[in-house]
Tab-separated table of C-alpha atoms in Angstrom:
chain	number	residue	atom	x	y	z
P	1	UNK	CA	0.000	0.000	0.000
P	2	UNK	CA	1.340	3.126	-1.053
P	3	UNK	CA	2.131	6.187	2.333
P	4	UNK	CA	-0.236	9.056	2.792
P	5	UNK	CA	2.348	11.656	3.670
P	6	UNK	CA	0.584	14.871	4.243
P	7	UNK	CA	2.968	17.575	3.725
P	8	UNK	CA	4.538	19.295	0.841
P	9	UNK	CA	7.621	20.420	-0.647
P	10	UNK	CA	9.529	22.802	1.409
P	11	UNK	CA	10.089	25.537	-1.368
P	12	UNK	CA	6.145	25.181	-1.721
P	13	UNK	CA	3.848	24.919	-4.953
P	14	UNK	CA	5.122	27.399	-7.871
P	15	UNK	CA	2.958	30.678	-7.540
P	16	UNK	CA	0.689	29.742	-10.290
P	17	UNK	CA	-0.309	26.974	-8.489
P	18	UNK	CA	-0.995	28.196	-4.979
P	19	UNK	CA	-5.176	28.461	-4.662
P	20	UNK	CA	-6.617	31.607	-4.205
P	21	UNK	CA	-7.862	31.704	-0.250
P	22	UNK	CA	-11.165	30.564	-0.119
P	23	UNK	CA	-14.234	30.281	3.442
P	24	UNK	CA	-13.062	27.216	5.621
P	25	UNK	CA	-16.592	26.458	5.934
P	26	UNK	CA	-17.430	25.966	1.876
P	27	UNK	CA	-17.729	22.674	0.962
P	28	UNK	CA	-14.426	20.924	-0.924
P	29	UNK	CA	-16.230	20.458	-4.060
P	30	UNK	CA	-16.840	24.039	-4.109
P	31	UNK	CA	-12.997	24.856	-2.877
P	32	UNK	CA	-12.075	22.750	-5.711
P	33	UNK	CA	-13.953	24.802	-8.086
P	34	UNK	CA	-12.950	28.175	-7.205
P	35	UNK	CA	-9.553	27.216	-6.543
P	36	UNK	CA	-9.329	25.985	-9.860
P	37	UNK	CA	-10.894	28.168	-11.748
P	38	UNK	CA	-7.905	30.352	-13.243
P	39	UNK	CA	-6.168	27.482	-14.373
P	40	UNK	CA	-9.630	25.722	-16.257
P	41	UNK	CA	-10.008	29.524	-17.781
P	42	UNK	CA	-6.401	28.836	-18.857
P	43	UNK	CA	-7.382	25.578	-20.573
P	44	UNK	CA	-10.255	26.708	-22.396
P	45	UNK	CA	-8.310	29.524	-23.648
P	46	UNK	CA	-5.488	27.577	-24.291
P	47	UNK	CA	-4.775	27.810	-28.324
P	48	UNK	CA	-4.364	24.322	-29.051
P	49	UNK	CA	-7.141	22.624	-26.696
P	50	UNK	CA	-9.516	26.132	-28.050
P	51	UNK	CA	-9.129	24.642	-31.464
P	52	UNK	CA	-12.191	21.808	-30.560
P	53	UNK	CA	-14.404	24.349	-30.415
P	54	UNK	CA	-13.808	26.073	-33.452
P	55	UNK	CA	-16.064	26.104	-36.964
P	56	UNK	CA	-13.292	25.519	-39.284
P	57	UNK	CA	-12.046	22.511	-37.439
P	58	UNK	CA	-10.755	20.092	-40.010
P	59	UNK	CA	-10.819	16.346	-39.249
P	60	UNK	CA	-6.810	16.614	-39.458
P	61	UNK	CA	-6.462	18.769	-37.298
P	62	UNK	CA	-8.977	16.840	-34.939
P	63	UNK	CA	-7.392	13.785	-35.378
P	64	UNK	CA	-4.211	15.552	-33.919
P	65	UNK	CA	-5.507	16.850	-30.863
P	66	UNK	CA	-7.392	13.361	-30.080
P	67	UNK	CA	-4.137	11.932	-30.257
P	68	UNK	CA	-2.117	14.643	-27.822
P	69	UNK	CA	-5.238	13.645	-25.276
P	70	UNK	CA	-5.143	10.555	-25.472
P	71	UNK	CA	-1.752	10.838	-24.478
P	72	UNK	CA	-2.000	12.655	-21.526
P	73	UNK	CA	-5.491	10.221	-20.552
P	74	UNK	CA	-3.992	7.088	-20.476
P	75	UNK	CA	-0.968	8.382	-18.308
P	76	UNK	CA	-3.699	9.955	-15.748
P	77	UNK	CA	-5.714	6.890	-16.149
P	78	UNK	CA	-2.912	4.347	-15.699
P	79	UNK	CA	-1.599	6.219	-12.827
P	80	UNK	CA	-5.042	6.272	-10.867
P	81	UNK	CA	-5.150	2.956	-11.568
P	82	UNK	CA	-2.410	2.181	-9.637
P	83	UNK	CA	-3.795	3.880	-6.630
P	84	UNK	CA	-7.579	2.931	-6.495
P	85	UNK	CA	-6.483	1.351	-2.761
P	86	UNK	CA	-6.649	5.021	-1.669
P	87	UNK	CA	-10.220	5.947	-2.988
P	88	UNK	CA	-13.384	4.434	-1.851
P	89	UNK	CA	-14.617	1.408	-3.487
P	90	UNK	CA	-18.092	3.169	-3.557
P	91	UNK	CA	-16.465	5.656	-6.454
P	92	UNK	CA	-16.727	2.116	-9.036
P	93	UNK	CA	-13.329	3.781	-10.106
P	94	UNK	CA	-13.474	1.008	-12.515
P	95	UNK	CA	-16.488	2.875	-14.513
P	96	UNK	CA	-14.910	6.074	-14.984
P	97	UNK	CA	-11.360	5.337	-16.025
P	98	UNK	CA	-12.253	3.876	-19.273
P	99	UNK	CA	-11.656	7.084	-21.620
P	100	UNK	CA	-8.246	5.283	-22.702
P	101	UNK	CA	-10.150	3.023	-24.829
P	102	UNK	CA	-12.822	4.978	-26.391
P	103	UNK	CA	-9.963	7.300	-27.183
P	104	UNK	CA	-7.920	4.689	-28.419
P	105	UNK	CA	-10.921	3.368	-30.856
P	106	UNK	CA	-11.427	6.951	-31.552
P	107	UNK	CA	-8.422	7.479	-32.758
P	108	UNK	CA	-8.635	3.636	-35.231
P	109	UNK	CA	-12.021	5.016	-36.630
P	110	UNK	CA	-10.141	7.891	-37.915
P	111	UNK	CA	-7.293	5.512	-39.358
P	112	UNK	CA	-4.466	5.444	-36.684
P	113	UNK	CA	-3.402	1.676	-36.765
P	114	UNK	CA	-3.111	-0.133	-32.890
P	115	UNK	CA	0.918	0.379	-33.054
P	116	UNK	CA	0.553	3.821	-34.011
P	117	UNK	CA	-1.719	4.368	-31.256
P	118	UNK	CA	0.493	2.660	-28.823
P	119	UNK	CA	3.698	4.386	-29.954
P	120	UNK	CA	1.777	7.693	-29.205
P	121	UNK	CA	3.922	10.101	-26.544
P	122	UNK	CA	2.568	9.651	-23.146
P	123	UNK	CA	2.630	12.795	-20.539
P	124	UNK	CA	4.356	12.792	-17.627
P	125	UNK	CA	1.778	13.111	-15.027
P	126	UNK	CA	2.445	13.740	-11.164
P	127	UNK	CA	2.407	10.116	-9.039
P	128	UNK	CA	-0.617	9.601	-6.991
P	129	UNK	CA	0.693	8.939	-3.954
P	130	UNK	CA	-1.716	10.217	-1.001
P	131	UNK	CA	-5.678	9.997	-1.123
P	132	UNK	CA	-5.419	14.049	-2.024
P	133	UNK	CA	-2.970	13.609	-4.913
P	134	UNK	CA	-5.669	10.957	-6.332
P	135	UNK	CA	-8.753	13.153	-5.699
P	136	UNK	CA	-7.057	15.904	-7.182
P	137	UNK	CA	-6.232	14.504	-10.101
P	138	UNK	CA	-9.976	12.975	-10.707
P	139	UNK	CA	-11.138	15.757	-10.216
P	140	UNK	CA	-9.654	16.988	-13.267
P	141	UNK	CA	-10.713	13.971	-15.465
P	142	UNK	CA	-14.167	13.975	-14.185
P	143	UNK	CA	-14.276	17.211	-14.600
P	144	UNK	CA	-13.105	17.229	-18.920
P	145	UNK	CA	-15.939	14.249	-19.060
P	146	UNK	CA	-18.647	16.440	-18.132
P	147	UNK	CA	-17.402	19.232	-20.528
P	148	UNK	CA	-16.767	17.025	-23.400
P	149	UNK	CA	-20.490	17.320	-23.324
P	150	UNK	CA	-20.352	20.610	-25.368
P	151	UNK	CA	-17.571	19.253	-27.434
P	152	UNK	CA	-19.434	16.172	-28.716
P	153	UNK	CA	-22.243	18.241	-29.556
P	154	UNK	CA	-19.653	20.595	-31.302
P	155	UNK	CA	-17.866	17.671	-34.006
P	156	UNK	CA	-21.492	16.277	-34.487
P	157	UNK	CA	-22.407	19.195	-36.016
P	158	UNK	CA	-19.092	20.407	-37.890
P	159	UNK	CA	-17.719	17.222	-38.598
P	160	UNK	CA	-20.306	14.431	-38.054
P	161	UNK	CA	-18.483	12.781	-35.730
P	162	UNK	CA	-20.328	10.873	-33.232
P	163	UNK	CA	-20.019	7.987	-30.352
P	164	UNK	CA	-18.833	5.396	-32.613
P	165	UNK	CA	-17.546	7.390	-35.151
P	166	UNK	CA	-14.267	9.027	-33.972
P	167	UNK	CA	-16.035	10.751	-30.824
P	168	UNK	CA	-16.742	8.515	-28.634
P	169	UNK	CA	-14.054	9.720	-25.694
P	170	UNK	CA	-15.437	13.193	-25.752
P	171	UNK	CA	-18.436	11.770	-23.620
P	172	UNK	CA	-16.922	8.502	-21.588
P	173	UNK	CA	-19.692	8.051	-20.022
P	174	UNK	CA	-22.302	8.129	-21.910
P	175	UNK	CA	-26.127	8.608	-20.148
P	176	UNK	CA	-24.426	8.160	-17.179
P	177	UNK	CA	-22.017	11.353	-16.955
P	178	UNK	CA	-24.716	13.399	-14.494
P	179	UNK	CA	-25.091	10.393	-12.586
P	180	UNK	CA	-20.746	10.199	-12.487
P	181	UNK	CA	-20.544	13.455	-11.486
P	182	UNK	CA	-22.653	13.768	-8.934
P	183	UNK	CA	-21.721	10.577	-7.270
P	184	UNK	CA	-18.398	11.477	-7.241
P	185	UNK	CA	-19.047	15.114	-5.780
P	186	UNK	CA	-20.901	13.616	-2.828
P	187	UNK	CA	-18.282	10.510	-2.225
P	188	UNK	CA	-15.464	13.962	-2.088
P	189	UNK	CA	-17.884	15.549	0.372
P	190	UNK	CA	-17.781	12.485	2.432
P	191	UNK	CA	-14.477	11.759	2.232
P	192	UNK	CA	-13.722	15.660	3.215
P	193	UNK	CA	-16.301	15.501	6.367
P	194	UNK	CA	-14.837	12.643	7.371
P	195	UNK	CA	-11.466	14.125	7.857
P	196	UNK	CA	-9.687	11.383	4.974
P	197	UNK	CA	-8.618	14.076	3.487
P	198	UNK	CA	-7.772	17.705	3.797
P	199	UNK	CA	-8.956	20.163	1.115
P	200	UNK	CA	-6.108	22.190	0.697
P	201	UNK	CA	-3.692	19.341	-0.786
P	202	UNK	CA	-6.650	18.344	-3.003
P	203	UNK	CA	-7.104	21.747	-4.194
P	204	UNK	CA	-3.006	21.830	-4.514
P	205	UNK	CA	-3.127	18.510	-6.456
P	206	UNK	CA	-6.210	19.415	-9.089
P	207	UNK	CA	-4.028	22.582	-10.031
P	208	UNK	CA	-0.926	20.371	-10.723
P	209	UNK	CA	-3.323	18.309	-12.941
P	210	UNK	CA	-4.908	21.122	-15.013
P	211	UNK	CA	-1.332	23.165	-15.508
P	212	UNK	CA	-0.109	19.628	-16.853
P	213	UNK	CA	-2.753	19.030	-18.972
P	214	UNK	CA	-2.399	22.279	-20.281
P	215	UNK	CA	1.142	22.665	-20.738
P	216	UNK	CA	0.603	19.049	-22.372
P	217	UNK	CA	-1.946	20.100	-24.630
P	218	UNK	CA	-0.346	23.404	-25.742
P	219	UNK	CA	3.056	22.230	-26.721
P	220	UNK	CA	1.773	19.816	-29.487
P	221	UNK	CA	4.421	19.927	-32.330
């Protein structure tokens, strides 16, 4: 079983990573959201990652940034993975990392042979070792699963992509991403009232997430 240190590097997170102060008495869900909400502004402005979003999106140019997540998903995945002993079994941890694979099929519907795929550069993603550093980092990935909502919606319409047509990782979970979501909000809530974990590494550990995502995102070649 992997240790649940509790404390941080002495020199601290870099400034852009330090949350903004935030009311002891708001829930953690809600900490995590304003905490993070600079660096998920970042994101969606970020000039790569904006790209989904945009009309003239060409299925090239898709097909590139499907690949450049998929990189940095099955790194996050694989790594929470490795420490579902620290998150509660009620979380079914086992139905929510599965965006790997629809991004892998994704990216075979639009060509990309299995080697290809599994030659694709991985991102270096920070090690989940405490119950925070986990949270934090699901957080994240729970998080681009709701929005991919509004993405999906998005290459329907400009490039007729859908679930099993090159899409299908946009929206991992299907019918059941409210359901997802909001269990996993309330099992954070518990875990938080409970006192297995403390909100301010979580917080600490979602921002390390999103600034690696989008550094990951943004330096595509």
């Amino acid at each position: 079983m992997r240790p649940e240190p509790r404390t941080v590097d002495a020199a601290g997170p870099a400034p852009h990573l330090m949350a903004p102060p935030a009311a002891a008495a708001e829930g953690i869900a809600q900490l995590l959201r304003v905490g993070t909400r600079d660096l998920h502004d970042r994101i969606e402005a970020n000039p790569q990652f904006s790209r989904l979003m945009a009309p003239d999106l060409t299925l090239d140019e898709y097909g590139a940034l499907l690949a450049r997540i998929y990189g940095h998903h099955a790194a996050a995945e694989a790594e929470l993975a490795q420490a579902a002993s620290l998150l509660p079994p009620g979380l079914m941890l086992e139905r929510r990392l599965r965006r790997t694979a629809l991004l892998a099929n994704d990216l075979a519907q639009l060509g990309l042979e299995p080697a290809a795929i599994a030659a694709l550069p991985r991102c270096q993603v920070a090690a989940c070792a405490t119950a925070e550093e986990a949270w934090g980092q699901l957080y994240v990935l729970e998080g681009s699963a709701l929005g991919g909502q509004l993405i999906a919606r998005h290459l329907a319409a400009t490039l007729l992509l859908g679930p099993q047509s090159g899409a299908g990782g946009m929206v991992p979970h299907g019918a059941e991403t409210g359901v997802l979501w909001r269990g996993f909000k309330q099992a954070l809530e518990d875990a938080g009232d409970s006192g297995a974990i403390e909100a301010e590494f979580v917080v600490a550990a979602a921002r390390r997430a999103f600034a690696t995502l989008d550094a990951w995102v943004a330096d595509m070649a």
